[in-house]
Amino acid sequence: ANAAGDIAISSEQKVYDVVLRQAALVKEQMRSMDKPDLAMPGTQLNESYNRCGEICAEYAKTFYLGTLIMTPERQKAIWAIYVWCRRTDELVDGPNASHMTPSALDRWESRLEDLFQGRPYDMLDAALADTVSRFPVDIQPFKDMIEGMRMDLRKSRYNNFDELYLYCYYVAGTVALMSVPVMGIAPDSQTSTEGVYNAALALGIANQLTNILRDVGEDARRGRIYLPQDELAQAGLSDEDIFAGQVTDKWRNFMKNQIKRARMFFTEAEKGVAELNSASRWPVWASLQLYRQILDEIEVNDYNNFTKRAYVSKAKKMLALPVAYAKSSF
């Protein structure tokens, strides 16, 4: 096999192995017997979860609204996962990102391992420590997200889509694998657990591809290009074209193909949303609908994602919510 083929096999197999491992935990409703009880009073835990909810409400307003229809236990757990993911992402994208080092990420991973053993470092860690003791959540997706942060420190180009796919899994697909055990699979689902996880993974990949296409100009100003280099070359484009930021016919054609691929992942993701527990479907449908509309807005902007940021207006968001709710009811 050629090098690209080898990468494809190793990337897909790596991700699929994690999917199978997580699916097995949920399928058998296993909880690790060596996880100790969290040594923290219930009142402090409530404060920890409430703070996570406040952060979620501040930074992910639409998603937060969707979590409010979940059962209290699931609601709090999703807040805890969201906050950990946000804190992890901010290590390389936040205000102190310029000082981030691989050793700092190693320390964050060590802290994660302590958290899974019931030894939280702070109140926000405590909420997640309690969550992973209550739900069949595996540590590997969390470790993989940290690996995505390491990748951001050492890598600013992706030779082909197979490399980009693995990056998308690390930084976004992992969130789906963390969340499904909490959201739950419908008792009457006719789809295999692995099938639900693969669909959830597709949503994470689709969301991250959409982020990448929306943020081309912003990333370029930081010297980063999250686009397959071989496909750019096939379209007659180069890094210099990205940095120049000119919307040409070559760029439009290239973007049409990238958007088409992202939409294919959204379509794949739809197959799994209906299989989630009924109380968890709405926020997932809302996320899918709203993120997919960002792709529409890129088209409205005539594929100018260099100087125009594609965003869904508040009015369109409000219109999408009842549609998502209706879809989640079937």
Short mmCIF file of N, CA and C in Angstrom, two decimals, residues 178-318:
data_model
loop_
_atom_site.label_atom_id
_atom_site.label_comp_id
_atom_site.label_asym_id
_atom_site.label_seq_id
_atom_site.Cartn_x
_atom_site.Cartn_y
_atom_site.Cartn_z
N MET A 178 -17.28 10.84 24.45
CA MET A 178 -17.46 11.15 25.88
C MET A 178 -18.94 11.30 26.23
N SER A 179 -19.71 11.85 25.31
CA SER A 179 -21.08 12.28 25.61
C SER A 179 -22.13 11.19 25.49
N VAL A 180 -21.94 10.25 24.55
CA VAL A 180 -22.98 9.24 24.32
C VAL A 180 -23.32 8.44 25.57
N PRO A 181 -22.34 8.01 26.39
CA PRO A 181 -22.71 7.27 27.60
C PRO A 181 -23.61 8.06 28.53
N VAL A 182 -23.45 9.39 28.53
CA VAL A 182 -24.28 10.24 29.39
C VAL A 182 -25.65 10.45 28.76
N MET A 183 -25.68 10.74 27.49
CA MET A 183 -26.96 11.01 26.81
C MET A 183 -27.82 9.76 26.75
N GLY A 184 -27.18 8.60 26.62
CA GLY A 184 -27.91 7.35 26.64
C GLY A 184 -28.48 6.97 25.28
N ILE A 185 -28.60 5.69 25.07
CA ILE A 185 -29.19 5.15 23.84
C ILE A 185 -30.62 4.71 24.14
N ALA A 186 -31.53 5.00 23.24
CA ALA A 186 -32.94 4.66 23.44
C ALA A 186 -33.10 3.16 23.68
N PRO A 187 -33.92 2.77 24.66
CA PRO A 187 -34.11 1.35 24.97
C PRO A 187 -34.63 0.55 23.78
N ASP A 188 -35.41 1.21 22.90
CA ASP A 188 -35.99 0.49 21.77
C ASP A 188 -35.17 0.66 20.49
N SER A 189 -33.94 1.14 20.61
CA SER A 189 -33.11 1.34 19.43
C SER A 189 -32.83 0.02 18.73
N GLN A 190 -32.97 0.02 17.42
CA GLN A 190 -32.70 -1.17 16.61
C GLN A 190 -31.29 -1.14 16.01
N THR A 191 -30.57 -0.06 16.29
CA THR A 191 -29.21 0.10 15.77
C THR A 191 -28.21 -0.42 16.78
N SER A 192 -27.14 -1.04 16.30
CA SER A 192 -26.11 -1.54 17.20
C SER A 192 -25.47 -0.38 17.96
N THR A 193 -24.92 -0.69 19.12
CA THR A 193 -24.23 0.35 19.90
C THR A 193 -23.09 0.95 19.10
N GLU A 194 -22.35 0.09 18.38
CA GLU A 194 -21.26 0.59 17.55
C GLU A 194 -21.78 1.54 16.48
N GLY A 195 -22.96 1.24 15.94
CA GLY A 195 -23.56 2.10 14.91
C GLY A 195 -23.89 3.47 15.46
N VAL A 196 -24.42 3.51 16.69
CA VAL A 196 -24.74 4.80 17.32
C VAL A 196 -23.46 5.60 17.55
N TYR A 197 -22.42 4.90 18.01
CA TYR A 197 -21.15 5.59 18.25
C TYR A 197 -20.52 6.10 16.96
N ASN A 198 -20.61 5.33 15.91
CA ASN A 198 -20.05 5.78 14.63
C ASN A 198 -20.79 7.02 14.12
N ALA A 199 -22.10 7.06 14.32
CA ALA A 199 -22.87 8.23 13.91
C ALA A 199 -22.49 9.44 14.77
N ALA A 200 -22.31 9.22 16.07
CA ALA A 200 -21.89 10.31 16.96
C ALA A 200 -20.52 10.83 16.55
N LEU A 201 -19.64 9.91 16.22
CA LEU A 201 -18.30 10.29 15.76
C LEU A 201 -18.40 11.13 14.49
N ALA A 202 -19.29 10.75 13.59
CA ALA A 202 -19.47 11.50 12.34
C ALA A 202 -19.91 12.93 12.63
N LEU A 203 -20.75 13.12 13.66
CA LEU A 203 -21.18 14.48 14.01
C LEU A 203 -20.00 15.31 14.51
N GLY A 204 -19.15 14.69 15.32
CA GLY A 204 -17.97 15.40 15.79
C GLY A 204 -17.06 15.79 14.64
N ILE A 205 -16.85 14.88 13.70
CA ILE A 205 -16.00 15.17 12.54
C ILE A 205 -16.63 16.28 11.70
N ALA A 206 -17.94 16.19 11.48
CA ALA A 206 -18.64 17.20 10.68
C ALA A 206 -18.53 18.58 11.31
N ASN A 207 -18.72 18.64 12.63
CA ASN A 207 -18.63 19.93 13.32
C ASN A 207 -17.23 20.54 13.20
N GLN A 208 -16.20 19.69 13.35
CA GLN A 208 -14.84 20.22 13.27
C GLN A 208 -14.48 20.63 11.85
N LEU A 209 -14.90 19.87 10.86
CA LEU A 209 -14.66 20.28 9.47
C LEU A 209 -15.33 21.62 9.20
N THR A 210 -16.52 21.81 9.75
CA THR A 210 -17.22 23.09 9.59
C THR A 210 -16.44 24.22 10.26
N ASN A 211 -15.94 23.96 11.46
CA ASN A 211 -15.10 24.97 12.14
C ASN A 211 -13.91 25.35 11.25
N ILE A 212 -13.27 24.35 10.68
CA ILE A 212 -12.09 24.58 9.85
C ILE A 212 -12.43 25.44 8.64
N LEU A 213 -13.53 25.12 7.97
CA LEU A 213 -13.91 25.87 6.77
C LEU A 213 -14.34 27.29 7.13
N ARG A 214 -14.99 27.46 8.25
CA ARG A 214 -15.39 28.79 8.70
C ARG A 214 -14.18 29.65 9.04
N ASP A 215 -13.14 29.04 9.61
CA ASP A 215 -12.03 29.80 10.20
C ASP A 215 -10.78 29.84 9.34
N VAL A 216 -10.89 29.59 8.04
CA VAL A 216 -9.70 29.54 7.18
C VAL A 216 -8.86 30.81 7.31
N GLY A 217 -9.51 31.98 7.21
CA GLY A 217 -8.78 33.24 7.29
C GLY A 217 -8.14 33.46 8.64
N GLU A 218 -8.89 33.19 9.70
CA GLU A 218 -8.38 33.37 11.07
C GLU A 218 -7.19 32.46 11.32
N ASP A 219 -7.28 31.20 10.89
CA ASP A 219 -6.18 30.27 11.08
C ASP A 219 -4.96 30.68 10.28
N ALA A 220 -5.19 31.16 9.05
CA ALA A 220 -4.07 31.58 8.20
C ALA A 220 -3.29 32.72 8.85
N ARG A 221 -3.99 33.61 9.53
CA ARG A 221 -3.31 34.72 10.19
C ARG A 221 -2.45 34.25 11.36
N ARG A 222 -2.68 33.02 11.80
CA ARG A 222 -1.83 32.42 12.84
C ARG A 222 -0.82 31.46 12.23
N GLY A 223 -0.74 31.45 10.89
CA GLY A 223 0.22 30.58 10.21
C GLY A 223 -0.23 29.15 10.08
N ARG A 224 -1.53 28.89 10.28
CA ARG A 224 -2.04 27.53 10.25
C ARG A 224 -2.97 27.31 9.06
N ILE A 225 -2.87 26.13 8.46
CA ILE A 225 -3.76 25.75 7.36
C ILE A 225 -4.27 24.34 7.64
N TYR A 226 -5.53 24.25 8.03
CA TYR A 226 -6.15 22.95 8.33
C TYR A 226 -6.91 22.44 7.11
N LEU A 227 -6.24 22.37 5.98
CA LEU A 227 -6.85 21.88 4.74
C LEU A 227 -5.91 20.86 4.12
N PRO A 228 -6.45 19.83 3.47
CA PRO A 228 -5.58 18.80 2.89
C PRO A 228 -4.68 19.38 1.80
N GLN A 229 -3.37 19.27 2.01
CA GLN A 229 -2.42 19.85 1.08
C GLN A 229 -2.52 19.23 -0.31
N ASP A 230 -2.76 17.92 -0.38
CA ASP A 230 -2.84 17.29 -1.70
C ASP A 230 -4.07 17.77 -2.48
N GLU A 231 -5.17 18.02 -1.78
CA GLU A 231 -6.38 18.49 -2.46
C GLU A 231 -6.24 19.94 -2.89
N LEU A 232 -5.53 20.73 -2.09
CA LEU A 232 -5.23 22.11 -2.50
C LEU A 232 -4.42 22.10 -3.80
N ALA A 233 -3.40 21.24 -3.85
CA ALA A 233 -2.55 21.18 -5.03
C ALA A 233 -3.34 20.72 -6.25
N GLN A 234 -4.23 19.75 -6.05
CA GLN A 234 -5.05 19.27 -7.16
C GLN A 234 -5.97 20.36 -7.70
N ALA A 235 -6.36 21.28 -6.82
CA ALA A 235 -7.23 22.39 -7.23
C ALA A 235 -6.42 23.56 -7.80
N GLY A 236 -5.08 23.40 -7.87
CA GLY A 236 -4.24 24.47 -8.39
C GLY A 236 -3.99 25.58 -7.39
N LEU A 237 -4.07 25.24 -6.09
CA LEU A 237 -3.89 26.22 -5.02
C LEU A 237 -2.68 25.87 -4.16
N SER A 238 -2.16 26.86 -3.47
CA SER A 238 -0.99 26.66 -2.60
C SER A 238 -1.19 27.41 -1.29
N ASP A 239 -0.25 27.24 -0.38
CA ASP A 239 -0.30 27.98 0.88
C ASP A 239 -0.32 29.48 0.62
N GLU A 240 0.43 29.90 -0.37
CA GLU A 240 0.51 31.34 -0.69
C GLU A 240 -0.87 31.89 -1.07
N ASP A 241 -1.66 31.07 -1.75
CA ASP A 241 -3.02 31.51 -2.12
C ASP A 241 -3.88 31.69 -0.87
N ILE A 242 -3.69 30.80 0.11
CA ILE A 242 -4.45 30.91 1.36
C ILE A 242 -4.06 32.19 2.09
N PHE A 243 -2.77 32.44 2.17
CA PHE A 243 -2.30 33.63 2.89
C PHE A 243 -2.70 34.91 2.16
N ALA A 244 -2.80 34.85 0.82
CA ALA A 244 -3.21 36.03 0.05
C ALA A 244 -4.69 36.32 0.25
N GLY A 245 -5.48 35.26 0.48
CA GLY A 245 -6.89 35.44 0.81
C GLY A 245 -7.76 35.95 -0.33
N GLN A 246 -7.46 35.54 -1.55
CA GLN A 246 -8.25 35.97 -2.70
C GLN A 246 -9.28 34.90 -3.07
N VAL A 247 -10.53 35.33 -3.22
CA VAL A 247 -11.59 34.40 -3.63
C VAL A 247 -11.58 34.30 -5.15
N THR A 248 -11.16 33.16 -5.66
CA THR A 248 -11.08 32.93 -7.10
C THR A 248 -11.98 31.75 -7.45
N ASP A 249 -12.12 31.50 -8.74
CA ASP A 249 -12.92 30.34 -9.16
C ASP A 249 -12.29 29.04 -8.66
N LYS A 250 -10.95 28.99 -8.64
CA LYS A 250 -10.29 27.79 -8.12
C LYS A 250 -10.65 27.58 -6.65
N TRP A 251 -10.65 28.68 -5.90
CA TRP A 251 -11.00 28.59 -4.47
C TRP A 251 -12.46 28.17 -4.29
N ARG A 252 -13.34 28.75 -5.07
CA ARG A 252 -14.76 28.40 -4.96
C ARG A 252 -14.96 26.91 -5.24
N ASN A 253 -14.34 26.40 -6.27
CA ASN A 253 -14.49 24.97 -6.61
C ASN A 253 -13.92 24.08 -5.50
N PHE A 254 -12.78 24.50 -4.97
CA PHE A 254 -12.18 23.75 -3.87
C PHE A 254 -13.12 23.72 -2.67
N MET A 255 -13.68 24.88 -2.33
CA MET A 255 -14.57 24.98 -1.18
C MET A 255 -15.85 24.16 -1.37
N LYS A 256 -16.35 24.13 -2.59
CA LYS A 256 -17.56 23.34 -2.86
C LYS A 256 -17.33 21.87 -2.51
N ASN A 257 -16.16 21.36 -2.84
CA ASN A 257 -15.85 19.96 -2.53
C ASN A 257 -15.68 19.74 -1.03
N GLN A 258 -15.07 20.70 -0.35
CA GLN A 258 -14.88 20.58 1.10
C GLN A 258 -16.22 20.63 1.83
N ILE A 259 -17.10 21.50 1.40
CA ILE A 259 -18.43 21.61 2.00
C ILE A 259 -19.24 20.34 1.74
N LYS A 260 -19.11 19.80 0.54
CA LYS A 260 -19.81 18.56 0.20
C LYS A 260 -19.40 17.44 1.15
N ARG A 261 -18.11 17.34 1.43
CA ARG A 261 -17.62 16.29 2.34
C ARG A 261 -18.19 16.50 3.75
N ALA A 262 -18.16 17.73 4.23
CA ALA A 262 -18.68 17.99 5.57
C ALA A 262 -20.16 17.62 5.67
N ARG A 263 -20.90 17.94 4.63
CA ARG A 263 -22.34 17.61 4.62
C ARG A 263 -22.56 16.10 4.62
N MET A 264 -21.67 15.37 3.99
CA MET A 264 -21.79 13.90 4.01
C MET A 264 -21.65 13.37 5.43
N PHE A 265 -20.75 13.96 6.21
CA PHE A 265 -20.60 13.53 7.60
C PHE A 265 -21.84 13.91 8.42
N PHE A 266 -22.43 15.07 8.15
CA PHE A 266 -23.67 15.44 8.84
C PHE A 266 -24.78 14.44 8.53
N THR A 267 -24.88 14.04 7.27
CA THR A 267 -25.90 13.07 6.86
C THR A 267 -25.69 11.74 7.58
N GLU A 268 -24.43 11.33 7.70
CA GLU A 268 -24.12 10.09 8.42
C GLU A 268 -24.50 10.23 9.89
N ALA A 269 -24.28 11.41 10.44
CA ALA A 269 -24.57 11.63 11.86
C ALA A 269 -26.07 11.53 12.16
N GLU A 270 -26.90 11.95 11.22
CA GLU A 270 -28.35 11.93 11.43
C GLU A 270 -28.86 10.54 11.80
N LYS A 271 -28.20 9.51 11.27
CA LYS A 271 -28.65 8.14 11.50
C LYS A 271 -28.62 7.76 12.98
N GLY A 272 -27.74 8.43 13.73
CA GLY A 272 -27.59 8.05 15.13
C GLY A 272 -28.37 8.90 16.11
N VAL A 273 -28.73 10.12 15.72
CA VAL A 273 -29.40 11.01 16.66
C VAL A 273 -30.73 10.43 17.11
N ALA A 274 -31.46 9.85 16.18
CA ALA A 274 -32.77 9.29 16.51
C ALA A 274 -32.67 8.09 17.44
N GLU A 275 -31.46 7.53 17.57
CA GLU A 275 -31.28 6.36 18.43
C GLU A 275 -30.90 6.73 19.86
N LEU A 276 -30.69 8.02 20.11
CA LEU A 276 -30.36 8.45 21.47
C LEU A 276 -31.60 8.44 22.35
N ASN A 277 -31.39 8.44 23.64
CA ASN A 277 -32.50 8.55 24.59
C ASN A 277 -33.32 9.79 24.25
N SER A 278 -34.64 9.67 24.30
CA SER A 278 -35.52 10.75 23.86
C SER A 278 -35.26 12.07 24.59
N ALA A 279 -34.83 12.00 25.85
CA ALA A 279 -34.60 13.22 26.62
C ALA A 279 -33.30 13.92 26.23
N SER A 280 -32.49 13.27 25.39
CA SER A 280 -31.19 13.84 25.02
C SER A 280 -31.11 14.28 23.57
N ARG A 281 -32.14 14.01 22.80
CA ARG A 281 -32.02 14.23 21.35
C ARG A 281 -32.02 15.70 20.95
N TRP A 282 -32.78 16.52 21.65
CA TRP A 282 -32.97 17.91 21.20
C TRP A 282 -31.66 18.68 21.09
N PRO A 283 -30.81 18.72 22.15
CA PRO A 283 -29.57 19.49 22.00
C PRO A 283 -28.67 18.96 20.89
N VAL A 284 -28.72 17.65 20.65
CA VAL A 284 -27.88 17.09 19.59
C VAL A 284 -28.42 17.50 18.22
N TRP A 285 -29.74 17.41 18.04
CA TRP A 285 -30.34 17.87 16.79
C TRP A 285 -30.06 19.35 16.57
N ALA A 286 -30.17 20.13 17.63
CA ALA A 286 -29.92 21.57 17.51
C ALA A 286 -28.49 21.83 17.06
N SER A 287 -27.55 21.14 17.66
CA SER A 287 -26.14 21.30 17.28
C SER A 287 -25.94 20.94 15.82
N LEU A 288 -26.54 19.82 15.41
CA LEU A 288 -26.39 19.38 14.02
C LEU A 288 -26.98 20.41 13.05
N GLN A 289 -28.18 20.87 13.36
CA GLN A 289 -28.85 21.82 12.47
C GLN A 289 -28.08 23.14 12.35
N LEU A 290 -27.64 23.65 13.50
CA LEU A 290 -26.99 24.96 13.51
C LEU A 290 -25.61 24.91 12.87
N TYR A 291 -24.88 23.86 13.14
CA TYR A 291 -23.55 23.76 12.53
C TYR A 291 -23.65 23.57 11.02
N ARG A 292 -24.63 22.79 10.60
CA ARG A 292 -24.80 22.59 9.16
C ARG A 292 -25.15 23.91 8.47
N GLN A 293 -25.87 24.79 9.17
CA GLN A 293 -26.23 26.08 8.57
C GLN A 293 -25.02 26.99 8.38
N ILE A 294 -23.95 26.76 9.14
CA ILE A 294 -22.72 27.55 8.93
C ILE A 294 -22.20 27.31 7.53
N LEU A 295 -22.30 26.09 7.06
CA LEU A 295 -21.88 25.78 5.69
C LEU A 295 -22.71 26.57 4.68
N ASP A 296 -24.01 26.69 4.95
CA ASP A 296 -24.88 27.49 4.08
C ASP A 296 -24.41 28.94 4.04
N GLU A 297 -24.01 29.45 5.22
CA GLU A 297 -23.59 30.85 5.30
C GLU A 297 -22.27 31.09 4.56
N ILE A 298 -21.40 30.09 4.53
CA ILE A 298 -20.16 30.22 3.74
C ILE A 298 -20.52 30.41 2.27
N GLU A 299 -21.51 29.67 1.83
CA GLU A 299 -21.96 29.81 0.43
C GLU A 299 -22.58 31.19 0.20
N VAL A 300 -23.38 31.64 1.16
CA VAL A 300 -23.99 32.98 1.05
C VAL A 300 -22.91 34.05 0.92
N ASN A 301 -21.78 33.85 1.61
CA ASN A 301 -20.66 34.80 1.56
C ASN A 301 -19.79 34.61 0.31
N ASP A 302 -20.28 33.84 -0.66
CA ASP A 302 -19.54 33.58 -1.90
C ASP A 302 -18.18 32.95 -1.60
N TYR A 303 -18.15 32.06 -0.59
CA TYR A 303 -16.96 31.29 -0.23
C TYR A 303 -15.81 32.17 0.28
N ASN A 304 -16.13 33.39 0.70
CA ASN A 304 -15.10 34.26 1.27
C ASN A 304 -14.99 33.98 2.76
N ASN A 305 -14.21 32.96 3.11
CA ASN A 305 -13.95 32.67 4.51
C ASN A 305 -12.57 33.18 4.92
N PHE A 306 -12.06 34.12 4.12
CA PHE A 306 -10.80 34.79 4.45
C PHE A 306 -11.04 36.02 5.31
N THR A 307 -12.01 36.83 4.91
CA THR A 307 -12.27 38.09 5.63
C THR A 307 -13.68 38.18 6.18
N LYS A 308 -14.55 37.24 5.82
CA LYS A 308 -15.91 37.21 6.35
C LYS A 308 -16.11 35.96 7.19
N ARG A 309 -16.64 36.13 8.37
CA ARG A 309 -16.90 34.99 9.24
C ARG A 309 -18.34 34.53 9.05
N ALA A 310 -18.52 33.32 8.63
CA ALA A 310 -19.87 32.77 8.44
C ALA A 310 -20.47 32.46 9.81
N TYR A 311 -21.63 33.02 10.07
CA TYR A 311 -22.29 32.75 11.34
C TYR A 311 -23.80 32.69 11.11
N VAL A 312 -24.46 31.97 12.00
CA VAL A 312 -25.91 31.84 11.93
C VAL A 312 -26.51 32.92 12.82
N SER A 313 -27.37 33.74 12.25
CA SER A 313 -27.96 34.85 13.00
C SER A 313 -28.82 34.33 14.15
N LYS A 314 -29.04 35.20 15.12
CA LYS A 314 -29.87 34.82 16.26
C LYS A 314 -31.27 34.43 15.82
N ALA A 315 -31.80 35.13 14.82
CA ALA A 315 -33.15 34.81 14.32
C ALA A 315 -33.18 33.40 13.74
N LYS A 316 -32.16 33.06 12.95
CA LYS A 316 -32.11 31.72 12.35
C LYS A 316 -31.92 30.65 13.43
N LYS A 317 -31.14 30.98 14.46
CA LYS A 317 -30.98 30.03 15.56
C LYS A 317 -32.31 29.76 16.24
N MET A 318 -33.07 30.82 16.49
CA MET A 318 -34.37 30.65 17.15
C MET A 318 -35.33 29.84 16.30
#
